[in-house]
XYZ file of N, CA and C in Angstrom:
627
model
N -42.331 -73.673 -10.257
C -42.115 -74.752 -11.215
C -42.281 -74.234 -12.643
N -43.256 -73.344 -12.853
C -43.492 -72.839 -14.204
C -42.242 -72.185 -14.772
N -41.561 -71.342 -13.955
C -40.387 -70.616 -14.436
C -39.151 -71.502 -14.472
N -38.856 -72.171 -13.345
C -37.604 -72.920 -13.234
C -37.635 -74.198 -14.064
N -38.801 -74.845 -14.113
C -38.906 -76.036 -14.943
C -38.746 -75.709 -16.419
N -39.336 -74.611 -16.862
C -39.203 -74.207 -18.263
C -37.767 -73.816 -18.584
N -37.064 -73.249 -17.603
C -35.658 -72.893 -17.804
C -34.827 -74.137 -18.073
N -35.095 -75.187 -17.297
C -34.380 -76.439 -17.500
C -34.758 -77.067 -18.839
N -36.049 -77.060 -19.163
C -36.484 -77.610 -20.443
C -35.829 -76.879 -21.605
N -35.710 -75.563 -21.487
C -35.083 -74.780 -22.547
C -33.632 -75.196 -22.744
N -32.926 -75.437 -21.625
C -31.536 -75.889 -21.734
C -31.469 -77.253 -22.411
N -32.283 -78.177 -21.936
C -32.213 -79.544 -22.440
C -32.542 -79.625 -23.929
N -33.447 -78.778 -24.385
C -33.904 -78.879 -25.771
C -33.127 -77.997 -26.740
N -32.262 -77.116 -26.235
C -31.523 -76.222 -27.138
C -30.018 -76.348 -27.026
N -29.505 -76.767 -25.868
C -28.056 -76.794 -25.653
C -27.484 -78.193 -25.835
N -28.190 -79.190 -25.313
C -27.685 -80.558 -25.418
C -27.724 -81.008 -26.882
N -26.599 -81.522 -27.380
C -26.494 -81.800 -28.822
C -26.252 -83.275 -29.137
N -26.310 -84.150 -28.138
C -26.065 -85.556 -28.429
C -27.185 -86.128 -29.302
N -26.803 -86.934 -30.284
C -27.770 -87.483 -31.230
C -28.814 -88.325 -30.521
N -28.372 -89.177 -29.593
C -29.312 -90.054 -28.899
C -30.328 -89.238 -28.107
N -29.869 -88.150 -27.497
C -30.771 -87.307 -26.715
C -31.822 -86.668 -27.616
N -31.403 -86.162 -28.771
C -32.347 -85.523 -29.681
C -33.343 -86.526 -30.247
N -32.935 -87.775 -30.389
C -33.879 -88.804 -30.815
C -34.955 -89.011 -29.750
N -34.528 -89.001 -28.483
C -35.481 -89.120 -27.381
C -36.428 -87.928 -27.362
N -35.878 -86.736 -27.561
C -36.704 -85.524 -27.562
C -37.746 -85.574 -28.673
N -37.342 -86.003 -29.863
C -38.283 -86.101 -30.982
C -39.389 -87.111 -30.677
N -39.010 -88.229 -30.053
C -40.009 -89.251 -29.696
C -41.006 -88.699 -28.678
N -40.518 -87.960 -27.676
C -41.397 -87.393 -26.656
C -42.330 -86.345 -27.254
N -41.834 -85.574 -28.212
C -42.683 -84.569 -28.852
C -43.828 -85.224 -29.615
N -43.557 -86.350 -30.247
C -44.629 -87.069 -30.958
C -45.651 -87.609 -29.969
N -45.178 -88.105 -28.834
C -46.079 -88.654 -27.830
C -46.903 -87.559 -27.165
N -46.282 -86.411 -26.951
C -46.969 -85.311 -26.262
C -48.018 -84.660 -27.141
N -47.731 -84.523 -28.417
C -48.687 -83.901 -29.326
C -48.937 -82.448 -28.971
N -50.217 -82.080 -28.887
C -50.608 -80.694 -28.611
C -50.882 -80.437 -27.135
N -50.606 -81.404 -26.282
C -50.883 -81.225 -24.860
C -49.963 -80.158 -24.281
N -50.514 -79.334 -23.389
C -49.729 -78.278 -22.757
C -50.104 -78.179 -21.286
N -49.311 -77.404 -20.543
C -49.581 -77.230 -19.125
C -48.405 -77.654 -18.273
N -48.460 -77.277 -17.000
C -47.356 -77.555 -16.081
C -47.106 -79.046 -15.931
N -48.178 -79.840 -15.813
C -48.020 -81.279 -15.635
C -47.308 -81.909 -16.825
N -47.652 -81.461 -18.034
C -47.001 -82.010 -19.227
C -45.531 -81.600 -19.284
N -45.234 -80.388 -18.831
C -43.839 -79.937 -18.792
C -43.025 -80.764 -17.805
N -43.635 -81.112 -16.662
C -42.938 -81.932 -15.668
C -42.634 -83.309 -16.244
N -43.587 -83.895 -16.942
C -43.358 -85.196 -17.576
C -42.193 -85.117 -18.552
N -42.216 -84.100 -19.406
C -41.155 -83.953 -20.404
C -39.808 -83.712 -19.740
N -39.786 -82.863 -18.711
C -38.544 -82.564 -18.003
C -37.941 -83.826 -17.394
N -38.774 -84.625 -16.735
C -38.279 -85.826 -16.069
C -37.770 -86.850 -17.078
N -38.511 -87.055 -18.151
C -38.096 -88.026 -19.165
C -36.830 -87.575 -19.886
N -36.679 -86.275 -20.100
C -35.464 -85.764 -20.735
C -34.267 -85.870 -19.797
N -34.484 -85.655 -18.503
C -33.391 -85.812 -17.537
C -32.899 -87.256 -17.514
N -33.823 -88.205 -17.551
C -33.427 -89.610 -17.592
C -32.567 -89.890 -18.817
N -32.957 -89.319 -19.951
C -32.180 -89.503 -21.175
C -30.834 -88.800 -21.082
N -30.812 -87.606 -20.511
C -29.569 -86.839 -20.397
C -28.531 -87.606 -19.585
N -28.981 -88.236 -18.502
C -28.071 -88.970 -17.626
C -27.918 -90.434 -18.039
N -28.447 -90.805 -19.205
C -28.352 -92.179 -19.700
C -28.932 -93.184 -18.706
N -30.059 -92.845 -18.129
C -30.744 -93.739 -17.198
C -32.077 -94.172 -17.810
N -32.526 -95.359 -17.448
C -33.658 -95.979 -18.132
C -34.989 -95.621 -17.478
N -35.963 -95.312 -18.329
C -37.304 -95.019 -17.845
C -37.891 -96.215 -17.099
N -37.529 -97.430 -17.544
C -38.104 -98.643 -16.953
C -37.748 -98.795 -15.478
N -36.711 -98.113 -15.026
C -36.321 -98.201 -13.619
C -37.208 -97.339 -12.733
N -37.901 -96.377 -13.335
C -38.782 -95.482 -12.579
C -40.256 -95.735 -12.868
N -40.559 -96.156 -14.100
C -41.948 -96.351 -14.518
C -42.193 -97.796 -14.948
N -43.382 -98.291 -14.617
C -43.816 -99.609 -15.068
C -45.165 -99.416 -15.741
N -45.255 -99.775 -17.015
C -46.464 -99.510 -17.797
C -47.402 -100.718 -17.813
N -48.687 -100.427 -17.641
C -49.740 -101.441 -17.752
C -50.844 -100.866 -18.637
N -51.814 -101.703 -19.005
C -52.943 -101.226 -19.811
C -53.740 -100.183 -19.036
N -54.376 -99.280 -19.765
C -55.131 -98.218 -19.097
C -56.343 -98.743 -18.340
N -56.796 -99.955 -18.665
C -57.935 -100.554 -17.959
C -57.497 -101.558 -16.893
N -56.199 -101.642 -16.657
C -55.661 -102.641 -15.723
C -56.132 -102.364 -14.295
N -56.604 -103.405 -13.618
C -56.990 -103.302 -12.216
C -55.782 -103.568 -11.330
N -55.877 -103.147 -10.086
C -54.748 -103.290 -9.169
C -54.319 -104.746 -9.030
N -55.285 -105.650 -8.939
C -54.961 -107.064 -8.748
C -54.393 -107.709 -10.010
N -54.456 -107.015 -11.131
C -53.941 -107.558 -12.386
C -52.502 -107.132 -12.678
N -51.954 -106.244 -11.883
C -50.576 -105.787 -12.095
C -49.611 -106.925 -11.776
N -48.710 -107.222 -12.686
C -47.725 -108.284 -12.475
C -46.588 -107.740 -11.608
N -46.796 -107.772 -10.312
C -45.864 -107.144 -9.377
C -44.502 -107.816 -9.366
N -44.435 -109.068 -9.781
C -43.144 -109.747 -9.818
C -42.172 -109.128 -10.799
N -42.684 -108.368 -11.769
C -41.836 -107.713 -12.757
C -41.535 -106.260 -12.401
N -42.124 -105.766 -11.327
C -41.934 -104.375 -10.910
C -40.687 -104.274 -10.032
N -39.871 -103.227 -10.184
C -38.692 -103.063 -9.319
C -39.078 -103.016 -7.844
N -38.135 -103.377 -6.978
C -38.381 -103.350 -5.541
C -38.462 -101.926 -5.009
N -37.754 -101.014 -5.648
C -37.733 -99.627 -5.193
C -39.051 -98.935 -5.544
N -39.341 -97.773 -4.926
C -40.575 -97.057 -5.254
C -40.707 -96.837 -6.760
N -41.824 -97.262 -7.318
C -42.022 -97.231 -8.769
C -43.397 -96.671 -9.103
N -43.427 -95.784 -10.089
C -44.698 -95.244 -10.573
C -45.245 -96.191 -11.642
N -46.432 -96.707 -11.409
C -47.080 -97.581 -12.384
C -48.000 -96.725 -13.246
N -47.702 -96.689 -14.526
C -48.430 -95.848 -15.480
C -49.518 -96.679 -16.146
N -50.756 -96.280 -15.977
C -51.873 -96.994 -16.596
C -52.132 -96.396 -17.978
N -51.436 -96.907 -18.967
C -51.546 -96.390 -20.325
C -50.249 -96.602 -21.075
N -50.243 -96.254 -22.352
C -49.065 -96.474 -23.183
C -47.923 -95.529 -22.842
N -48.238 -94.359 -22.311
C -47.200 -93.391 -21.975
C -47.675 -92.504 -20.839
N -46.741 -91.750 -20.253
C -47.103 -90.802 -19.199
C -48.034 -89.722 -19.731
N -47.910 -89.407 -21.025
C -48.728 -88.350 -21.613
C -50.181 -88.772 -21.792
N -50.408 -90.015 -22.153
C -51.772 -90.477 -22.413
C -52.462 -91.010 -21.161
N -51.710 -91.280 -20.115
C -52.286 -91.873 -18.908
C -53.055 -90.839 -18.086
N -54.170 -91.273 -17.519
C -54.943 -90.428 -16.607
C -55.004 -91.038 -15.209
N -54.294 -92.144 -15.026
C -54.299 -92.818 -13.723
C -52.943 -93.466 -13.490
N -52.499 -93.390 -12.243
C -51.204 -93.948 -11.866
C -51.358 -94.728 -10.567
N -50.414 -95.608 -10.328
C -50.327 -96.333 -9.066
C -48.902 -96.205 -8.545
N -48.712 -96.550 -7.297
C -47.372 -96.528 -6.711
C -47.099 -97.866 -6.048
N -45.949 -98.444 -6.364
C -45.564 -99.710 -5.738
C -44.306 -99.517 -4.907
N -44.190 -100.318 -3.878
C -43.027 -100.300 -2.992
C -42.779 -101.726 -2.536
N -41.563 -102.217 -2.740
C -41.243 -103.609 -2.415
C -42.196 -104.572 -3.121
N -42.534 -104.232 -4.357
C -43.437 -105.042 -5.184
C -44.810 -105.221 -4.541
N -45.226 -104.195 -3.796
C -46.567 -104.141 -3.229
C -47.192 -102.806 -3.606
N -48.456 -102.819 -3.970
C -49.142 -101.578 -4.307
C -49.518 -100.836 -3.030
N -49.071 -99.598 -2.923
C -49.384 -98.797 -1.738
C -50.402 -97.708 -2.060
N -50.605 -97.434 -3.340
C -51.648 -96.492 -3.762
C -52.081 -96.904 -5.169
N -53.356 -97.150 -5.333
C -53.835 -97.714 -6.605
C -54.654 -96.742 -7.443
N -54.800 -95.512 -6.988
C -55.624 -94.561 -7.749
C -55.080 -93.145 -7.585
N -54.035 -92.832 -8.341
C -53.435 -91.498 -8.323
C -53.797 -90.834 -9.644
N -54.498 -89.723 -9.586
C -55.004 -89.093 -10.810
C -54.026 -88.114 -11.437
N -53.011 -87.681 -10.685
C -52.082 -86.665 -11.174
C -50.665 -87.216 -11.260
N -49.970 -86.924 -12.359
C -48.577 -87.352 -12.498
C -47.699 -86.698 -11.443
N -47.921 -85.420 -11.186
C -47.114 -84.711 -10.187
C -47.325 -85.317 -8.811
N -48.558 -85.694 -8.486
C -48.822 -86.352 -7.198
C -48.090 -87.679 -7.109
N -48.081 -88.432 -8.204
C -47.365 -89.710 -8.223
C -45.873 -89.497 -8.011
N -45.324 -88.441 -8.623
C -43.903 -88.138 -8.459
C -43.584 -87.769 -7.021
N -44.423 -86.956 -6.407
C -44.217 -86.588 -5.006
C -44.304 -87.811 -4.095
N -45.275 -88.678 -4.350
C -45.423 -89.874 -3.525
C -44.220 -90.794 -3.670
N -43.669 -90.882 -4.881
C -42.474 -91.696 -5.085
C -41.306 -91.147 -4.278
N -41.072 -89.830 -4.366
C -39.998 -89.220 -3.587
C -40.259 -89.360 -2.095
N -41.513 -89.163 -1.689
C -41.846 -89.300 -0.275
C -41.558 -90.690 0.257
N -41.736 -91.713 -0.581
C -41.453 -93.089 -0.160
C -39.970 -93.284 0.118
N -39.110 -92.712 -0.742
C -37.667 -92.807 -0.496
C -37.310 -92.180 0.843
N -37.918 -91.060 1.156
C -37.561 -90.322 2.357
C -38.201 -90.917 3.608
N -39.491 -91.200 3.541
C -40.185 -91.700 4.731
C -39.688 -93.072 5.157
N -39.315 -93.914 4.189
C -38.860 -95.261 4.498
C -37.340 -95.404 4.425
N -36.637 -94.274 4.237
C -35.169 -94.256 4.269
C -34.578 -95.270 3.285
N -35.029 -95.213 2.048
C -34.600 -96.155 1.016
C -33.488 -95.535 0.186
N -32.443 -96.309 -0.079
C -31.352 -95.833 -0.930
C -31.841 -95.605 -2.351
N -31.321 -94.572 -2.996
C -31.584 -94.410 -4.419
C -30.938 -95.573 -5.178
N -31.650 -96.204 -6.110
C -31.023 -97.257 -6.920
C -29.970 -96.645 -7.833
N -28.880 -97.354 -8.053
C -27.777 -96.815 -8.853
C -28.226 -96.454 -10.266
N -29.217 -97.183 -10.803
C -29.649 -96.921 -12.175
C -30.491 -95.649 -12.302
N -30.856 -95.022 -11.168
C -31.604 -93.762 -11.198
C -30.932 -92.669 -10.381
N -29.751 -92.947 -9.864
C -29.136 -92.063 -8.878
C -28.918 -90.644 -9.394
N -28.444 -90.496 -10.611
C -28.123 -89.159 -11.123
C -29.376 -88.302 -11.290
N -30.429 -88.885 -11.852
C -31.668 -88.132 -12.040
C -32.291 -87.747 -10.708
N -32.386 -88.694 -9.779
C -32.991 -88.411 -8.484
C -32.154 -87.418 -7.690
N -30.832 -87.558 -7.759
C -29.953 -86.612 -7.072
C -30.103 -85.209 -7.653
N -30.215 -85.112 -8.962
C -30.364 -83.788 -9.568
C -31.656 -83.128 -9.106
N -32.757 -83.871 -9.124
C -34.030 -83.321 -8.676
C -33.968 -82.919 -7.211
N -33.236 -83.703 -6.420
C -33.134 -83.438 -4.988
C -32.252 -82.238 -4.685
N -31.124 -82.116 -5.401
C -30.091 -81.159 -5.028
C -30.058 -79.903 -5.893
N -30.830 -79.876 -6.966
C -30.751 -78.759 -7.899
C -31.041 -77.436 -7.214
N -30.197 -76.422 -7.437
C -30.470 -75.089 -6.892
C -31.767 -74.498 -7.426
N -32.292 -75.068 -8.511
C -33.573 -74.591 -9.043
C -34.726 -74.924 -8.105
N -34.473 -75.836 -7.130
C -35.519 -76.288 -6.225
C -36.719 -76.806 -7.020
N -36.426 -77.660 -7.993
C -37.508 -78.235 -8.790
C -38.475 -79.001 -7.906
N -37.925 -79.640 -6.874
C -38.753 -80.263 -5.847
C -38.226 -79.783 -4.508
N -39.053 -79.123 -3.707
C -38.606 -78.618 -2.411
C -38.716 -79.740 -1.397
N -37.632 -80.495 -1.239
C -37.669 -81.692 -0.406
C -37.595 -81.383 1.071
N -37.572 -80.104 1.443
C -37.644 -79.779 2.860
C -39.009 -80.128 3.426
N -39.966 -80.411 2.540
C -41.288 -80.852 2.983
C -41.186 -82.139 3.783
N -40.207 -83.009 3.409
C -40.040 -84.280 4.088
C -39.055 -84.114 5.237
N -39.349 -84.718 6.364
C -38.465 -84.636 7.513
C -37.888 -86.000 7.805
N -36.676 -86.020 8.339
C -35.990 -87.268 8.608
C -36.097 -87.685 10.053
N -35.267 -88.650 10.476
C -35.282 -89.132 11.841
C -34.997 -88.019 12.831
N -35.447 -88.200 14.054
C -35.292 -87.175 15.079
C -33.840 -86.869 15.383
N -32.934 -87.847 15.162
C -31.530 -87.614 15.470
C -30.831 -86.832 14.367
N -31.564 -86.508 13.283
C -30.992 -85.673 12.230
C -30.061 -86.397 11.294
N -30.052 -87.737 11.314
C -29.151 -88.477 10.436
C -29.613 -88.359 9.005
N -28.704 -88.611 8.087
C -29.029 -88.525 6.673
C -27.943 -87.793 5.930
N -27.798 -88.099 4.653
C -26.753 -87.481 3.853
C -27.192 -87.405 2.414
N -26.510 -86.587 1.633
C -26.893 -86.411 0.241
C -26.228 -87.417 -0.677
N -25.252 -88.161 -0.167
C -24.533 -89.117 -1.000
C -25.308 -90.422 -1.080
N -25.420 -90.996 -2.270
C -26.160 -92.241 -2.440
C -25.198 -93.384 -2.656
N -25.622 -94.640 -2.408
C -24.731 -95.783 -2.541
C -24.117 -95.867 -3.930
N -22.812 -96.096 -3.966
C -22.137 -96.289 -5.231
C -21.841 -95.014 -5.985
N -22.183 -93.852 -5.409
C -21.954 -92.578 -6.083
C -21.240 -91.635 -5.116
N -20.226 -90.940 -5.602
C -19.608 -89.952 -4.743
C -20.362 -88.642 -4.888
N -20.256 -87.785 -3.878
C -21.006 -86.548 -3.882
C -20.598 -85.688 -5.071
N -21.595 -85.187 -5.787
C -21.316 -84.336 -6.930
C -21.190 -85.106 -8.230
N -21.488 -86.403 -8.241
C -21.381 -87.201 -9.466
C -22.273 -86.631 -10.549
N -21.694 -86.379 -11.709
C -22.401 -85.809 -12.862
C -22.965 -84.431 -12.537
N -23.848 -84.339 -11.537
C -24.335 -83.044 -11.097
C -25.221 -82.367 -12.130
N -25.309 -81.026 -12.008
C -26.151 -80.256 -12.905
C -25.541 -80.198 -14.290
N -26.369 -80.162 -15.327
C -25.837 -80.035 -16.680
C -24.998 -78.783 -16.811
N -23.828 -78.844 -17.487
C -22.995 -77.670 -17.651
C -23.735 -76.595 -18.423
N -23.546 -75.352 -17.999
C -24.202 -74.245 -18.658
C -25.496 -73.839 -17.996
N -26.056 -74.743 -17.167
C -27.294 -74.417 -16.478
C -27.034 -73.567 -15.251
N -25.816 -73.666 -14.701
C -25.512 -72.978 -13.462
C -25.736 -71.475 -13.564
N -25.475 -70.889 -14.746
C -25.603 -69.447 -14.868
C -27.024 -68.974 -14.629
N -27.990 -69.838 -14.887
C -29.384 -69.436 -14.754
C -29.999 -69.905 -13.449
N -29.180 -70.484 -12.562
C -29.707 -71.007 -11.319
C -29.478 -70.026 -10.179
N -30.044 -70.336 -9.021
C -29.925 -69.466 -7.868
C -28.521 -69.533 -7.306
N -28.234 -68.673 -6.341
C -26.877 -68.529 -5.826
C -26.442 -69.754 -5.050
N -25.088 -69.909 -4.900
C -24.541 -71.036 -4.161
C -24.960 -70.994 -2.700
N -25.120 -69.800 -2.143
C -25.497 -69.704 -0.737
C -26.881 -70.277 -0.499
N -27.792 -70.037 -1.435
C -29.131 -70.614 -1.310
C -29.065 -72.123 -1.402
N -28.197 -72.632 -2.294
C -28.016 -74.074 -2.442
C -27.495 -74.676 -1.150
N -26.531 -74.022 -0.524
C -25.963 -74.525 0.725
C -27.020 -74.582 1.806
N -27.886 -73.575 1.843
C -28.936 -73.551 2.845
C -29.898 -74.710 2.666
N -30.207 -75.028 1.413
C -31.084 -76.170 1.149
C -30.445 -77.452 1.646
N -29.139 -77.630 1.344
C -28.451 -78.854 1.739
C -28.423 -79.009 3.250
N -28.329 -77.895 3.974
C -28.243 -77.968 5.422
C -29.582 -78.286 6.056
N -30.680 -77.913 5.396
C -31.988 -78.081 6.007
C -32.760 -79.270 5.461
N -32.251 -79.915 4.451
C -32.969 -81.022 3.818
C -32.454 -82.360 4.317
N -33.376 -83.206 4.781
C -32.969 -84.552 5.176
C -32.844 -85.405 3.941
N -31.850 -86.304 3.907
C -31.603 -87.122 2.728
C -31.400 -88.576 3.124
N -31.563 -89.484 2.170
C -31.406 -90.908 2.465
C -30.029 -91.236 3.006
N -29.974 -92.237 3.869
C -28.704 -92.687 4.417
C -27.928 -93.473 3.378
N -26.639 -93.623 3.598
C -25.798 -94.391 2.690
C -25.451 -95.734 3.307
N -24.928 -96.626 2.483
C -24.508 -97.932 2.973
C -23.414 -97.781 4.015
N -22.503 -96.824 3.822
C -21.422 -96.615 4.786
C -21.977 -96.228 6.146
N -22.992 -95.357 6.161
C -23.578 -94.948 7.429
C -24.272 -96.114 8.113
N -24.945 -96.943 7.316
C -25.663 -98.070 7.910
C -24.726 -99.073 8.561
N -23.481 -99.149 8.086
C -22.535 -100.123 8.621
C -21.820 -99.617 9.863
N -21.989 -98.325 10.179
C -21.312 -97.745 11.341
C -22.053 -98.093 12.636
């Protein structure tokens, strides 16, 4: 993660030239301040990916006060899909996270952002939940990137081996990796091997068969 995540961060912060993206980057730098480390890089990488793909942070994160108790979370306003609840004004200032699923809290005391991210991905896989269209590009990139930013082979699917990389409402390869990043990524053969061994969420088409 230290090498490959920094490679992606370097691309996002030096190659992407859209004005809106650079405004997001400047805002994140102010929020991050002098904080450093792998966890802070993961936060920045994920938030920049959401901005790159024009997807909203609110679809993945739900913010509450840093002193908020589990019973005080307004679950009616939380998305139905797996959502990271950030206890604090931002991911950078928060020291505690929660995870919700179907507007129910399934974990109320997560101390690490990376752990919260893994638990969110694990919920999609373990419960066979479709990626929401408003987050599909970011989640697909993290899942399919040859950089193996997240090694999703950790999660196993149904015994019959069902599952696919295509998400509802998106054709395979939609948007994909940022252009120019491919040169610094691993070989296509390694990517193919990951796709063959990684279980992925089912699609609406498969469910109707």
